[in-house]
């Protein structure tokens, strides 16, 4: 996944959330009847965000499946390696060097199985996330029925927190795909013939680029985690403030009771 696309999704939904924060804008949006589409539901930030990440998940899952098929379910004999690797091993005859190269680039069978199953678990995370988001969409609340798809501020914060597992899962899935492209030589094979670099030099530059993509994925996931924690903090502060306001009469009654008792004792 390209970082610029991900940044556009994050910033786009943030700006859309700010734009749709006003009641008059939501009322106009709910009044749209173009092509008989539920535009008020389609253009909400949570819908756009989930649609973007569902597309990202589908793209990564397809790339993973395609990689599994083309490399015979991660059969090491089908992996692409620089010729210099083989030449070094043949010339030196160093078994230790051979074992190090094979060990670092091999994909154990159990990792292959987990890699194959990981898209299914992220898909399950997507389903659970959609269900939780739906629970935060307003139902029959007794007011504002004409702006049905506009969640309250607290529910909007909760939606941003609920999306964290899916966001982190999709980025982790793409990071796994980047590592498998290194192990199989997928990216290296694509660059052969397109670059003037030698085999080892091209291999090293390819590995550096894919490792950079791996790190970027988790940095973006950490960025959204920080945003989700911010939303969770606001949500907790809001709930505590509401509870404190509810407790004000009780606290005031206790204070008045103690004051009257002290006045009686002193008197």
C-alpha positions as a printed Julia matrix, in Angstrom:
267×3 Matrix{Float64}:
   0.0     0.0     0.0
   1.31    3.4    -0.9
   1.85    5.68    2.14
   0.42    8.67    0.26
  -2.86    6.81   -0.31
  -3.04    5.9     3.37
  -2.28    9.48    4.4
  -5.02   10.67    2.02
  -7.51    8.3     3.68
  -6.56    9.51    7.17
  -6.63   13.21    6.29
  -9.66   12.89    4.03
 -11.83   11.27    6.69
 -10.58   13.78    9.28
 -11.54   16.74    7.09
 -14.86   15.11    6.2
 -15.59   14.59    9.89
 -14.91   18.26   10.56
 -17.09   19.31    7.62
 -20.04   17.13    8.62
 -19.84   18.12   12.27
 -22.42   20.89   11.76
 -26.13   20.19   12.0
 -27.08   22.27    8.97
 -24.61   20.33    6.8
 -26.02   17.02    8.01
 -29.56   18.19    7.34
 -28.67   19.12    3.76
 -26.87   15.8     3.3
 -29.85   13.83    4.6
 -32.05   15.76    2.2
 -30.19   14.59   -0.93
 -32.31   12.37   -3.15
 -30.05   12.12   -6.22
 -30.39    8.69   -7.93
 -32.4     7.51   -4.94
 -29.17    6.69   -3.11
 -28.81    6.94    0.7
 -26.14    9.61    0.37
 -26.37   10.51    4.06
 -25.15    7.01    4.95
 -22.68    6.65    2.08
 -20.86    9.95    2.71
 -20.44    9.61    6.46
 -16.78    9.47    7.62
 -17.14    5.99    9.09
 -18.51    4.66    5.79
 -15.73    6.22    3.71
 -13.09    4.98    6.15
 -14.39    1.4     6.15
 -14.76    1.39    2.37
 -11.14    2.52    1.95
  -9.76   -0.09    4.32
 -11.94   -2.84    2.86
 -10.43   -2.01   -0.53
  -6.93   -2.04    0.94
  -7.59   -5.38    2.61
  -8.98   -6.89   -0.6
  -5.96   -5.68   -2.57
  -3.39   -7.1    -0.13
  -5.3   -10.4     0.2
  -5.38  -10.75   -3.59
  -1.64  -10.02   -3.86
  -0.89  -12.61   -1.19
  -3.01  -15.27   -2.89
  -1.38  -14.51   -6.24
   2.07  -14.81   -4.65
   1.16  -18.15   -3.04
  -0.07  -19.54   -6.36
   2.9   -18.37   -8.44
   5.44  -19.71   -5.95
   3.66  -23.04   -5.42
   2.52  -22.24   -1.88
   5.99  -20.98   -0.88
   8.0   -23.87   -2.28
  11.69  -22.86   -1.77
  12.65  -24.4    -5.11
  10.6   -21.75   -6.92
  12.17  -18.76   -5.13
  14.29  -16.29   -7.14
  17.82  -15.61   -5.91
  20.74  -13.56   -7.3
  23.16  -15.69   -9.29
  25.99  -14.31   -7.15
  24.58  -16.22   -4.18
  24.97  -19.51   -5.99
  28.38  -18.55   -7.38
  29.66  -17.67   -3.91
  28.52  -20.98   -2.51
  29.99  -22.95   -5.38
  33.35  -21.19   -5.25
  33.87  -21.14   -1.48
  32.24  -24.43   -0.69
  31.6   -22.95    2.74
  28.84  -25.04    4.31
  28.41  -22.56    7.16
  27.88  -19.72    4.69
  25.44  -21.89    2.77
  23.47  -22.71    5.88
  23.32  -19.03    6.89
  22.0   -17.97    3.47
  19.46  -20.79    3.33
  18.32  -20.21    6.9
  17.83  -16.47    6.46
  15.88  -16.77    3.24
  13.91  -19.95    3.93
  10.21  -19.86    4.88
   9.39  -22.6     7.43
   6.23  -24.57    6.72
   4.46  -23.32    9.86
   5.06  -19.7     8.81
   3.66  -20.55    5.37
   0.51  -21.96    6.97
   0.05  -18.91    9.22
   0.67  -16.61    6.26
  -2.0   -18.42    4.29
  -4.52  -18.18    7.15
  -3.8   -14.57    8.12
  -6.07  -12.95    5.48
  -9.0   -15.0     6.8
  -8.45  -13.72   10.35
  -8.18  -10.13    9.15
 -11.42  -10.72    7.24
 -13.02  -11.89   10.49
 -11.72   -8.74   12.17
 -13.36   -6.72    9.4
 -16.73   -8.39   10.03
 -16.5    -7.82   13.81
 -15.56   -4.17   13.21
 -18.55   -3.62   10.91
 -20.89   -5.14   13.51
 -19.52   -2.9    16.26
 -19.77    0.18   14.05
 -23.37   -0.67   13.26
 -24.13   -0.83   16.99
 -22.98    2.8    17.28
 -25.11    4.05   14.38
 -28.2     5.82   15.8
 -31.4     3.77   15.8
 -34.62    5.11   17.29
 -33.41    7.75   19.72
 -36.6     9.79   19.94
 -35.15   12.96   18.42
 -33.27   14.05   15.28
 -34.97   11.35   13.25
 -34.46   13.45   10.12
 -30.67   13.08   10.51
 -30.7     9.32   11.0
 -27.08    8.57   10.06
 -25.38   11.25   12.15
 -23.94    9.68   15.31
 -23.53   11.62   18.51
 -20.07   12.88   19.43
 -19.49   10.11   21.96
 -20.52    7.41   19.47
 -18.3     8.96   16.82
 -15.34    8.76   19.2
 -16.2     5.14   19.96
 -16.28    4.36   16.23
 -12.75    5.69   15.83
 -11.56    3.45   18.67
 -13.39    0.41   17.3
 -11.54    0.73   13.97
  -8.11    0.24   15.58
  -7.88   -3.6    15.33
  -8.82   -3.55   11.65
  -6.4    -0.75   10.78
  -3.51   -2.42   12.58
  -4.41   -5.79   11.09
  -4.46   -4.5     7.51
  -1.09   -2.78    7.93
   0.39   -5.91    9.53
  -0.96   -8.01    6.67
   0.73   -5.75    4.13
   3.97   -5.89    6.13
   3.86   -9.67    5.98
   3.39   -9.41    2.21
   6.49   -7.22    1.96
   8.55   -9.8     3.85
   7.28  -12.63    1.66
   8.3   -10.65   -1.41
  11.83  -10.61    0.0
  11.82  -14.31    0.85
  10.47  -15.39   -2.54
  12.49  -12.88   -4.55
   9.26  -11.54   -6.05
  10.3    -7.89   -6.14
  13.86   -8.77   -7.15
  12.55  -10.77  -10.13
  10.51   -7.77  -11.29
  13.53   -5.47  -11.19
  15.82   -7.77  -13.19
  16.34   -6.22  -16.59
  14.96   -2.85  -15.48
  18.04   -1.74  -13.56
  21.71   -1.42  -14.42
  22.73   -2.61  -10.95
  24.47   -5.93  -10.45
  22.69   -8.93   -8.94
  23.78   -8.47   -5.33
  23.5    -4.68   -5.5
  20.01   -4.92   -6.97
  19.04   -7.5    -4.37
  20.25   -5.31   -1.5
  18.46   -2.22   -2.82
  15.26   -4.23   -3.23
  15.49   -5.6     0.3
  16.11   -2.1     1.69
  13.06   -0.74   -0.12
  10.78   -3.54    1.09
  12.05   -3.29    4.65
  11.32    0.44    4.47
   7.76   -0.32    3.39
   7.51   -2.8     6.29
   8.61   -0.16    8.81
   6.34    2.49    7.27
   3.3     0.23    7.63
   3.81   -0.16   11.36
   4.59    3.53   11.8
   1.27    4.4    10.16
  -0.47    1.79   12.31
   1.12    3.35   15.41
  -0.06    6.75   14.21
  -3.66    5.56   14.07
  -3.22    3.85   17.44
  -2.22    7.21   18.91
  -5.3     8.79   17.33
  -7.54    6.03   18.71
  -6.05    6.5    22.2
  -6.72   10.22   21.89
 -10.35    9.49   21.01
 -10.59    7.02   23.88
  -9.24    9.63   26.29
 -11.83   12.18   25.14
 -14.55    9.56   25.49
 -13.5     8.65   29.03
 -13.29   12.33   30.0
 -16.78   12.89   28.62
 -18.28    9.94   30.49
 -16.58   10.94   33.77
 -17.8    14.54   33.36
 -21.36   13.33   32.8
 -21.18   11.1    35.87
 -19.8    13.93   37.99
 -22.66   16.19   36.93
 -25.11   13.46   37.93
 -23.45   13.14   41.32
 -23.54   16.87   42.06
 -26.93   16.76   43.91
 -25.77   13.84   46.05
 -22.46   15.49   46.93
 -24.23   18.76   47.7
 -26.68   16.95   49.99
 -23.79   15.3    51.87
 -22.01   18.63   52.27
 -25.16   20.32   53.6
 -25.82   17.44   56.0
 -22.31   17.58   57.43
 -22.51   21.37   57.71
 -25.81   21.24   59.63
 -24.42   18.57   61.92
 -21.33   20.65   62.68
 -23.47   23.71   63.35
 -25.57   21.72   65.82
 -22.47   20.39   67.58
 -20.93   23.84   67.86
 -24.21   25.33   69.01
